[in-house]
Amino acid sequence: MYKPSEQTKSPSLFWDLETMLDPKHELYVLANQIDWSSLEKAFAPLYSSEVGRPPKPIRLMAGLLILKHLRNVSDEEIIKQFRENAYYQYFCGMNMFVTASPCADTELVFFRKRIGENGIELILKESIRVNLKLEDEKRRGDNTKGGRKSDAETTAFIDSTVQEKNVTFPTDSKLLNKIIQYCYKSASLNHIKMRQSYSREVKELKRIQRFRGKSHSAVKVRKADRRMRTIAGRLVREQLRHLPADSSFRKLFDICLKFINGEKIDNHKIYSLHEPDTLCICKGKEHKKYEFGNKVSIVRTWGGLIIGALSFRNEYDGHTVDKSMEQVRRIYDRQIRILAGDRGYRGQTQSGTTKVVIPDVPKPSDTEYQKKKKHKLFCKRAGIEPIIGHCKSDHRLNRNFYKGIFGDNINVMLAAAGLNFKRAMRALFCPIRTIVEMLF
């Protein structure tokens, strides 16, 4: 069973982080706003009480996970920055500055798998709670100014985007070359004597494939592609005949053989050997015709807070509304009456008690006020596009490095939580706003 670290603090003359750091720093204040005890209470039953060494503190692991997507760095890099940054250490619950690594980078992988999708969703829920608490405090302290309109508080916006997987642009010749290299590696590690390696012929075929774009060599390239597929099939079948039954290469070669034979996985072509669940999605973008990954749905409030982030495969946008709103009801404790989307959500008009609206031609019975109100609503809906852009560029949504469908599901929620926490940090530390309020 997980045992929380003792809350007693040993006094130190020089290295006490609480007295050494600036209490007005945004990370310092954010660390005190997050309810770490709720995360510990939720994650503690996931640890075994009988086997294994004592675990790392839950606040440490959850804090590193939040900081990783808050600062847009990898597992290895966040461990290095933790040793150098005192605010990171205070954020993760340290009392004194330490120079040693808090954990191995692989322990973050095990922690993500341990808490699962429900645990990641709980972190997203906590990021929403922190922002709502700050908004409520601001509204109570700003009695002279009018708050947001009531309809704005019950209005949300939805949009979908593609979460690209960490794969290279797939071509058949590129994947066949990888399969042949896997066969050479398997034969070397398992001490399998190959009947024929085809190394000299493969080298010549690669040279021919270089001139794929030339019109005079189109026939030669097609013949080289067919020959490369034949060689890859022979090598893979030979490896499957000689490999031990418990070899780790068998699963990989099963996927390779499906690709060689033109078979599909879940009704889609194989675009990556190490990520066979990757999909090819065409969103109609002029600068990027095809994207390889999966579709995600983002729901944000009028004020820019992300209250829903869910991963899908490649469903029609209108079919993602119900599941997205189910997640919103789980993690957002306020009612959403109007959900505005683009024309891609055509056909979905209701989700529970929430009305789904899309841009359309004004009705003849609409008054001028109603037309302006609808126009303002859909102009505001366009604000979700930069929110998605910030998630991609600043919080690791642009390139998903996590493995499998589980990685697809958690990466979008962690990116949304990272953006929400950064939004809270801007609200906690805004000297320009303070100066303007003092002057005016």
Coordinates of C-alpha atoms in Angstrom, one line a residue:
M1 CA 0.0 0.0 0.0
Y2 CA 1.2 3.5 -0.7
K3 CA 2.4 5.4 2.4
P4 CA 2.5 9.2 2.0
S5 CA 5.7 10.9 3.1
E6 CA 5.6 12.6 6.5
Q7 CA 4.4 16.2 6.4
T8 CA 6.8 17.4 9.2
K9 CA 9.4 19.7 7.8
S10 CA 12.9 19.7 9.2
P11 CA 14.2 23.3 9.7
S12 CA 17.2 24.3 7.6
L13 CA 19.2 27.5 7.8
F14 CA 20.1 27.8 4.1
W15 CA 18.2 25.3 2.0
D16 CA 14.6 25.5 3.0
L17 CA 12.8 26.0 -0.3
E18 CA 9.7 27.6 1.2
T19 CA 11.7 30.5 2.6
M20 CA 14.4 30.7 -0.1
L21 CA 12.1 31.1 -3.1
D22 CA 10.0 34.0 -4.2
P23 CA 6.4 33.4 -2.9
K24 CA 5.0 35.5 -5.8
H25 CA 6.5 33.3 -8.5
E26 CA 3.8 31.7 -10.7
L27 CA 5.0 28.1 -10.1
Y28 CA 5.2 28.7 -6.4
V29 CA 1.7 30.0 -6.2
L30 CA 0.3 27.3 -8.6
A31 CA 1.8 24.6 -6.4
N32 CA -0.2 25.9 -3.4
Q33 CA -3.4 26.1 -5.5
I34 CA -3.4 22.4 -6.6
D35 CA -5.1 20.0 -4.3
W36 CA -2.3 17.4 -4.1
S37 CA -4.1 15.4 -1.4
S38 CA -6.9 14.5 -3.8
L39 CA -4.5 13.1 -6.3
E40 CA -2.7 11.1 -3.5
K41 CA -6.0 9.8 -2.3
A42 CA -7.1 8.7 -5.8
F43 CA -3.7 7.1 -6.8
A44 CA -2.7 5.4 -3.5
P45 CA -4.9 2.3 -3.9
L46 CA -3.1 1.6 -7.2
Y47 CA 0.0 0.6 -5.3
S48 CA 0.6 -2.9 -3.9
S49 CA 0.9 -3.4 -0.2
E50 CA 2.8 -6.7 -0.3
V51 CA 5.4 -6.6 -3.1
G52 CA 7.8 -4.1 -4.5
R53 CA 10.1 -1.4 -3.1
P54 CA 8.6 1.7 -1.5
P55 CA 7.2 3.9 -4.3
K56 CA 8.2 7.5 -5.1
P57 CA 5.9 10.2 -3.7
I58 CA 2.7 10.6 -5.8
R59 CA 3.1 14.4 -5.7
L60 CA 6.6 14.0 -7.2
M61 CA 5.5 11.8 -10.1
A62 CA 2.3 13.8 -10.8
G63 CA 4.2 17.1 -10.6
L64 CA 6.9 15.9 -13.1
L65 CA 4.1 14.8 -15.4
I66 CA 2.4 18.2 -15.2
L67 CA 5.7 20.1 -15.7
K68 CA 6.6 18.0 -18.7
H69 CA 3.6 19.1 -20.6
L70 CA 3.7 22.6 -19.1
R71 CA 7.2 23.2 -20.4
N72 CA 7.0 21.0 -23.5
V73 CA 10.0 18.7 -22.8
S74 CA 10.6 15.0 -22.8
D75 CA 10.9 12.6 -19.9
E76 CA 14.6 12.7 -19.9
E77 CA 14.8 16.5 -20.1
I78 CA 12.3 17.2 -17.3
I79 CA 14.5 15.0 -15.0
K80 CA 17.5 17.1 -15.9
Q81 CA 15.7 20.4 -15.4
F82 CA 14.4 19.2 -12.1
R83 CA 17.9 19.0 -10.7
E84 CA 18.6 22.6 -11.8
N85 CA 15.4 24.3 -11.0
A86 CA 14.4 25.0 -7.4
Y87 CA 10.9 26.0 -8.3
Y88 CA 10.4 22.6 -10.0
Q89 CA 11.4 20.9 -6.8
Y90 CA 9.1 23.0 -4.7
F91 CA 6.3 22.3 -7.1
C92 CA 6.9 18.6 -6.7
G93 CA 6.8 18.7 -2.9
M94 CA 10.5 18.9 -2.0
N95 CA 11.4 20.7 1.2
M96 CA 15.1 21.2 0.5
F97 CA 17.1 21.6 -2.7
V98 CA 18.5 18.4 -4.0
T99 CA 21.0 17.7 -6.7
A100 CA 20.3 14.1 -7.3
S101 CA 17.8 12.8 -9.9
P102 CA 14.4 12.3 -8.4
C103 CA 13.7 9.1 -10.4
A104 CA 14.6 7.4 -13.6
D105 CA 12.9 8.6 -16.7
T106 CA 11.3 5.2 -17.3
E107 CA 9.5 5.5 -13.9
L108 CA 7.4 8.2 -15.5
V109 CA 6.3 5.6 -18.1
F110 CA 5.3 3.1 -15.4
F111 CA 3.5 5.9 -13.5
R112 CA 1.4 6.8 -16.6
K113 CA 0.5 3.2 -17.1
R114 CA -0.3 2.8 -13.4
I115 CA -2.8 5.6 -13.1
G116 CA -4.2 5.0 -16.6
E117 CA -6.7 7.1 -18.5
N118 CA -8.8 7.8 -15.4
G119 CA -5.9 9.2 -13.5
I120 CA -4.9 11.5 -16.4
E121 CA -8.5 12.6 -16.6
L122 CA -8.3 13.4 -12.9
I123 CA -5.3 15.7 -13.5
L124 CA -7.3 17.5 -16.2
K125 CA -10.2 17.8 -13.8
E126 CA -7.9 19.4 -11.2
S127 CA -6.6 21.9 -13.8
I128 CA -10.2 22.9 -14.5
R129 CA -10.9 23.3 -10.8
V130 CA -7.9 25.6 -10.2
N131 CA -9.0 27.9 -13.1
L132 CA -12.6 28.0 -11.9
K133 CA -11.5 28.8 -8.4
L134 CA -9.4 31.7 -9.6
E135 CA -12.2 33.0 -11.8
D136 CA -14.6 32.9 -8.8
E137 CA -12.2 34.8 -6.6
K138 CA -11.7 37.4 -9.2
R139 CA -15.4 37.8 -9.7
R140 CA -16.0 38.2 -6.0
G141 CA -13.2 40.8 -5.6
D142 CA -14.3 42.8 -8.7
N143 CA -17.8 43.8 -7.5
T144 CA -17.7 47.2 -9.3
K145 CA -17.4 45.8 -12.8
G146 CA -20.0 43.6 -14.5
G147 CA -19.1 40.0 -14.9
R148 CA -19.6 37.8 -17.9
K149 CA -23.1 37.3 -19.2
S150 CA -25.0 34.4 -18.0
D151 CA -25.4 32.9 -21.5
A152 CA -21.6 33.0 -21.9
E153 CA -21.1 30.9 -18.8
T154 CA -23.3 28.2 -20.2
T155 CA -21.8 28.3 -23.7
A156 CA -19.0 26.1 -24.9
F157 CA -17.2 25.5 -28.3
I158 CA -16.1 22.3 -29.8
D159 CA -13.7 21.5 -32.6
S160 CA -11.6 18.5 -33.8
T161 CA -8.0 18.2 -35.0
V162 CA -5.5 15.6 -35.8
Q163 CA -3.0 14.4 -33.2
E164 CA -0.1 13.2 -35.3
K165 CA 1.9 10.2 -34.3
N166 CA 5.7 10.1 -34.1
V167 CA 6.1 8.3 -37.4
T168 CA 7.9 9.2 -40.6
F169 CA 5.9 9.9 -43.8
P170 CA 5.0 6.3 -44.9
T171 CA 5.9 4.9 -48.3
D172 CA 5.9 1.3 -49.3
S173 CA 9.5 1.2 -50.3
K174 CA 10.6 2.8 -47.0
L175 CA 8.6 0.3 -44.9
L176 CA 9.9 -2.7 -47.0
N177 CA 13.5 -1.5 -46.4
K178 CA 12.8 -1.4 -42.7
I179 CA 11.4 -4.9 -42.8
I180 CA 14.5 -6.3 -44.5
Q181 CA 16.7 -4.6 -41.8
Y182 CA 14.6 -6.1 -39.1
C183 CA 15.2 -9.5 -40.6
Y184 CA 19.0 -8.9 -40.6
K185 CA 18.8 -7.8 -37.0
S186 CA 16.7 -10.8 -35.9
A187 CA 19.1 -13.2 -37.7
S188 CA 22.1 -11.7 -36.0
L189 CA 20.6 -11.7 -32.5
N190 CA 19.0 -15.2 -32.7
H191 CA 22.0 -16.7 -34.5
I192 CA 19.9 -17.8 -37.5
K193 CA 21.8 -18.7 -40.6
M194 CA 20.0 -17.1 -43.5
R195 CA 19.7 -19.2 -46.7
Q196 CA 20.2 -16.0 -48.8
S197 CA 20.6 -12.5 -47.5
Y198 CA 19.9 -10.7 -50.9
S199 CA 22.2 -7.8 -49.6
R200 CA 23.8 -7.1 -53.0
E201 CA 20.5 -7.2 -54.8
V202 CA 18.8 -5.0 -52.2
K203 CA 21.5 -2.5 -52.6
E204 CA 21.0 -2.3 -56.3
L205 CA 17.2 -2.0 -55.9
K206 CA 17.6 0.9 -53.5
R207 CA 19.7 2.7 -56.1
I208 CA 16.9 2.2 -58.7
Q209 CA 14.3 3.5 -56.2
R210 CA 16.1 6.7 -55.8
F211 CA 14.9 7.9 -59.2
R212 CA 11.2 7.4 -58.5
G213 CA 10.3 10.9 -59.7
K214 CA 12.0 10.5 -63.1
S215 CA 9.7 9.6 -66.0
H216 CA 12.3 7.6 -67.9
S217 CA 12.8 5.2 -64.9
A218 CA 9.1 4.6 -63.9
V219 CA 9.0 1.1 -65.2
K220 CA 12.3 0.1 -63.5
V221 CA 11.1 1.6 -60.2
R222 CA 7.8 -0.4 -60.3
K223 CA 9.8 -3.6 -61.0
A224 CA 12.2 -2.8 -58.1
D225 CA 9.2 -2.3 -55.8
R226 CA 7.7 -5.6 -56.7
R227 CA 11.1 -7.4 -56.3
M228 CA 11.7 -5.7 -52.9
R229 CA 8.3 -6.9 -51.7
T230 CA 9.1 -10.4 -52.8
I231 CA 12.5 -10.4 -51.0
A232 CA 11.0 -9.0 -47.8
G233 CA 8.3 -11.7 -47.9
R234 CA 10.9 -14.5 -48.3
L235 CA 13.1 -13.2 -45.4
V236 CA 10.2 -12.7 -43.0
R237 CA 8.8 -16.2 -43.6
E238 CA 12.2 -17.6 -43.1
Q239 CA 12.6 -15.8 -39.8
L240 CA 9.2 -17.0 -38.7
R241 CA 10.1 -20.6 -39.4
H242 CA 13.3 -20.5 -37.3
L243 CA 12.5 -18.1 -34.5
P244 CA 11.7 -19.5 -31.0
A245 CA 8.1 -19.6 -30.0
D246 CA 8.6 -17.0 -27.3
S247 CA 10.7 -14.6 -29.4
S248 CA 9.8 -10.9 -29.2
F249 CA 10.3 -10.6 -32.9
R250 CA 7.3 -12.8 -33.8
K251 CA 4.7 -10.1 -33.1
L252 CA 6.7 -7.6 -35.2
F253 CA 7.1 -10.0 -38.1
D254 CA 3.3 -10.8 -38.0
I255 CA 2.6 -7.1 -38.6
C256 CA 5.3 -7.1 -41.3
L257 CA 3.8 -10.1 -43.1
K258 CA 0.4 -8.4 -43.1
F259 CA 1.9 -5.3 -44.7
I260 CA 3.7 -7.4 -47.3
N261 CA 0.5 -9.3 -48.2
G262 CA -1.5 -6.1 -48.3
E263 CA -3.7 -7.0 -45.4
K264 CA -5.4 -4.4 -43.2
I265 CA -5.7 -3.9 -39.4
D266 CA -9.1 -2.8 -38.2
N267 CA -10.1 -1.9 -41.8
H268 CA -7.1 0.5 -42.4
K269 CA -3.8 0.1 -44.1
I270 CA -0.6 -0.3 -42.1
Y271 CA 1.3 3.0 -42.2
S272 CA 3.9 2.3 -39.5
L273 CA 5.5 -1.0 -38.3
H274 CA 6.0 0.2 -34.7
E275 CA 2.7 2.0 -34.5
P276 CA 0.3 -0.1 -36.6
D277 CA -2.8 1.7 -35.2
T278 CA -1.8 4.9 -37.0
L279 CA -4.5 6.3 -39.3
C280 CA -4.3 8.4 -42.4
I281 CA -6.6 11.4 -42.1
C282 CA -7.3 14.1 -44.7
K283 CA -8.7 17.3 -43.2
G284 CA -8.6 19.3 -46.5
K285 CA -5.6 21.4 -45.5
E286 CA -3.8 22.9 -48.5
H287 CA -0.4 22.9 -46.8
K288 CA -0.7 19.3 -45.4
K289 CA -2.9 17.1 -47.4
Y290 CA -2.5 13.9 -45.3
E291 CA -1.8 13.6 -41.6
F292 CA -0.9 10.4 -39.9
G293 CA -2.2 9.9 -36.3
N294 CA -5.7 10.0 -34.9
K295 CA -8.6 12.5 -34.4
V296 CA -9.1 14.4 -31.1
S297 CA -11.9 16.6 -29.9
I298 CA -11.4 19.8 -27.9
V299 CA -14.1 21.6 -25.9
R300 CA -13.5 25.1 -24.5
T301 CA -15.5 27.6 -22.6
W302 CA -16.2 31.2 -23.5
G303 CA -13.2 32.3 -21.5
G304 CA -10.7 29.9 -23.1
L305 CA -10.6 27.1 -20.5
I306 CA -10.4 23.6 -22.0
I307 CA -13.1 21.5 -20.3
G308 CA -13.0 18.5 -22.6
A309 CA -10.2 16.7 -24.5
L310 CA -10.9 13.2 -25.9
S311 CA -9.2 11.0 -28.4
F312 CA -11.0 9.2 -31.2
R313 CA -9.9 7.1 -34.2
N314 CA -11.3 8.7 -37.4
E315 CA -15.0 9.3 -36.7
Y316 CA -17.2 11.9 -38.3
D317 CA -17.1 15.1 -36.3
G318 CA -20.8 14.9 -35.5
H319 CA -20.4 11.4 -34.0
T320 CA -17.8 12.7 -31.4
V321 CA -20.2 15.2 -29.7
D322 CA -21.9 12.7 -27.3
K323 CA -18.8 11.2 -26.0
S324 CA -17.1 14.5 -25.6
M325 CA -20.1 15.9 -23.7
E326 CA -20.0 12.8 -21.4
Q327 CA -16.5 13.7 -20.5
V328 CA -17.4 17.3 -19.9
R329 CA -20.1 16.3 -17.5
R330 CA -17.7 14.1 -15.6
I331 CA -15.0 16.7 -15.1
Y332 CA -16.8 20.1 -15.3
D333 CA -19.4 20.7 -12.6
R334 CA -21.3 23.4 -14.5
Q335 CA -24.1 23.0 -17.0
I336 CA -23.5 23.6 -20.7
R337 CA -26.6 24.6 -22.6
I338 CA -25.2 25.7 -25.9
L339 CA -22.4 23.9 -27.8
A340 CA -21.2 25.8 -30.9
G341 CA -19.3 24.0 -33.6
D342 CA -18.4 24.4 -37.3
R343 CA -20.2 23.0 -40.2
G344 CA -18.4 19.7 -39.8
Y345 CA -20.9 18.9 -37.0
R346 CA -23.9 19.1 -39.3
G347 CA -26.6 16.5 -38.4
Q348 CA -26.1 16.7 -34.6
T349 CA -28.5 19.1 -33.0
Q350 CA -28.8 17.8 -29.5
S351 CA -26.6 16.0 -26.9
G352 CA -28.5 15.4 -23.7
T353 CA -29.7 18.7 -22.5
T354 CA -27.1 20.6 -24.6
K355 CA -28.1 22.2 -27.8
V356 CA -25.6 21.9 -30.7
V357 CA -25.5 24.9 -33.1
I358 CA -23.5 25.4 -36.3
P359 CA -23.2 28.4 -38.6
D360 CA -26.2 28.7 -41.0
V361 CA -28.2 31.1 -43.1
P362 CA -30.3 33.4 -40.7
K363 CA -34.0 32.5 -40.5
P364 CA -36.5 35.0 -42.1
S365 CA -38.1 35.4 -38.7
D366 CA -34.8 36.4 -36.9
T367 CA -34.6 39.9 -35.6
E368 CA -31.6 42.1 -36.1
Y369 CA -30.6 41.5 -32.5
Q370 CA -30.8 37.7 -33.0
K371 CA -28.7 37.9 -36.1
K372 CA -26.0 39.9 -34.4
K373 CA -26.0 37.6 -31.4
K374 CA -25.5 34.5 -33.6
H375 CA -22.8 36.3 -35.6
K376 CA -21.0 37.1 -32.4
L377 CA -21.3 33.6 -31.1
F378 CA -19.7 32.1 -34.2
C379 CA -17.1 34.7 -34.4
K380 CA -16.2 33.7 -30.8
R381 CA -16.2 30.1 -31.9
A382 CA -13.2 30.8 -34.1
G383 CA -11.2 31.4 -30.9
I384 CA -10.8 27.7 -30.4
E385 CA -8.4 27.5 -33.4
P386 CA -5.5 29.3 -31.6
I387 CA -6.3 27.3 -28.5
I388 CA -5.6 24.1 -30.5
G389 CA -2.6 25.8 -32.0
H390 CA -1.1 26.5 -28.6
C391 CA -1.8 22.9 -27.5
K392 CA 0.2 21.7 -30.5
S393 CA 3.1 24.1 -30.4
D394 CA 3.5 24.5 -26.6
H395 CA 2.1 21.4 -24.9
R396 CA 3.1 18.4 -27.1
L397 CA -0.1 17.8 -29.0
N398 CA 1.6 18.3 -32.4
R399 CA 3.6 15.1 -32.1
N400 CA 2.5 12.2 -30.0
F401 CA 5.5 10.3 -28.6
Y402 CA 3.4 7.9 -26.4
K403 CA 3.0 4.3 -27.5
G404 CA -0.2 2.8 -28.9
I405 CA -3.9 3.8 -28.5
F406 CA -3.4 4.3 -24.8
G407 CA -0.8 7.0 -25.6
D408 CA -3.2 8.6 -28.0
N409 CA -5.8 8.8 -25.2
I410 CA -3.6 10.3 -22.5
N411 CA -1.5 12.7 -24.6
V412 CA -4.5 14.9 -25.6
M413 CA -5.7 15.2 -22.0
L414 CA -2.2 16.0 -20.7
A415 CA -1.8 18.7 -23.4
A416 CA -5.1 20.2 -22.3
A417 CA -4.1 20.1 -18.7
G418 CA -0.8 21.8 -19.5
L419 CA -2.6 24.6 -21.3
N420 CA -5.1 25.0 -18.4
F421 CA -2.3 25.2 -15.8
K422 CA -0.4 27.8 -17.9
R423 CA -3.7 29.8 -18.1
A424 CA -3.9 29.7 -14.3
M425 CA -0.3 30.8 -14.1
R426 CA -1.0 33.9 -16.2
A427 CA -3.9 34.7 -14.0
L428 CA -1.8 34.3 -10.9
F429 CA 1.1 36.4 -12.2
C430 CA 0.2 39.3 -14.3
P431 CA 2.1 42.5 -13.2
I432 CA 0.8 44.5 -16.2
R433 CA -2.8 44.0 -15.2
T434 CA -1.9 45.0 -11.6
I435 CA -0.2 48.2 -12.8
V436 CA -3.1 49.1 -15.1
E437 CA -5.6 48.6 -12.3
M438 CA -3.5 50.8 -10.0
L439 CA -3.3 53.6 -12.6
F440 CA -6.9 53.5 -13.6

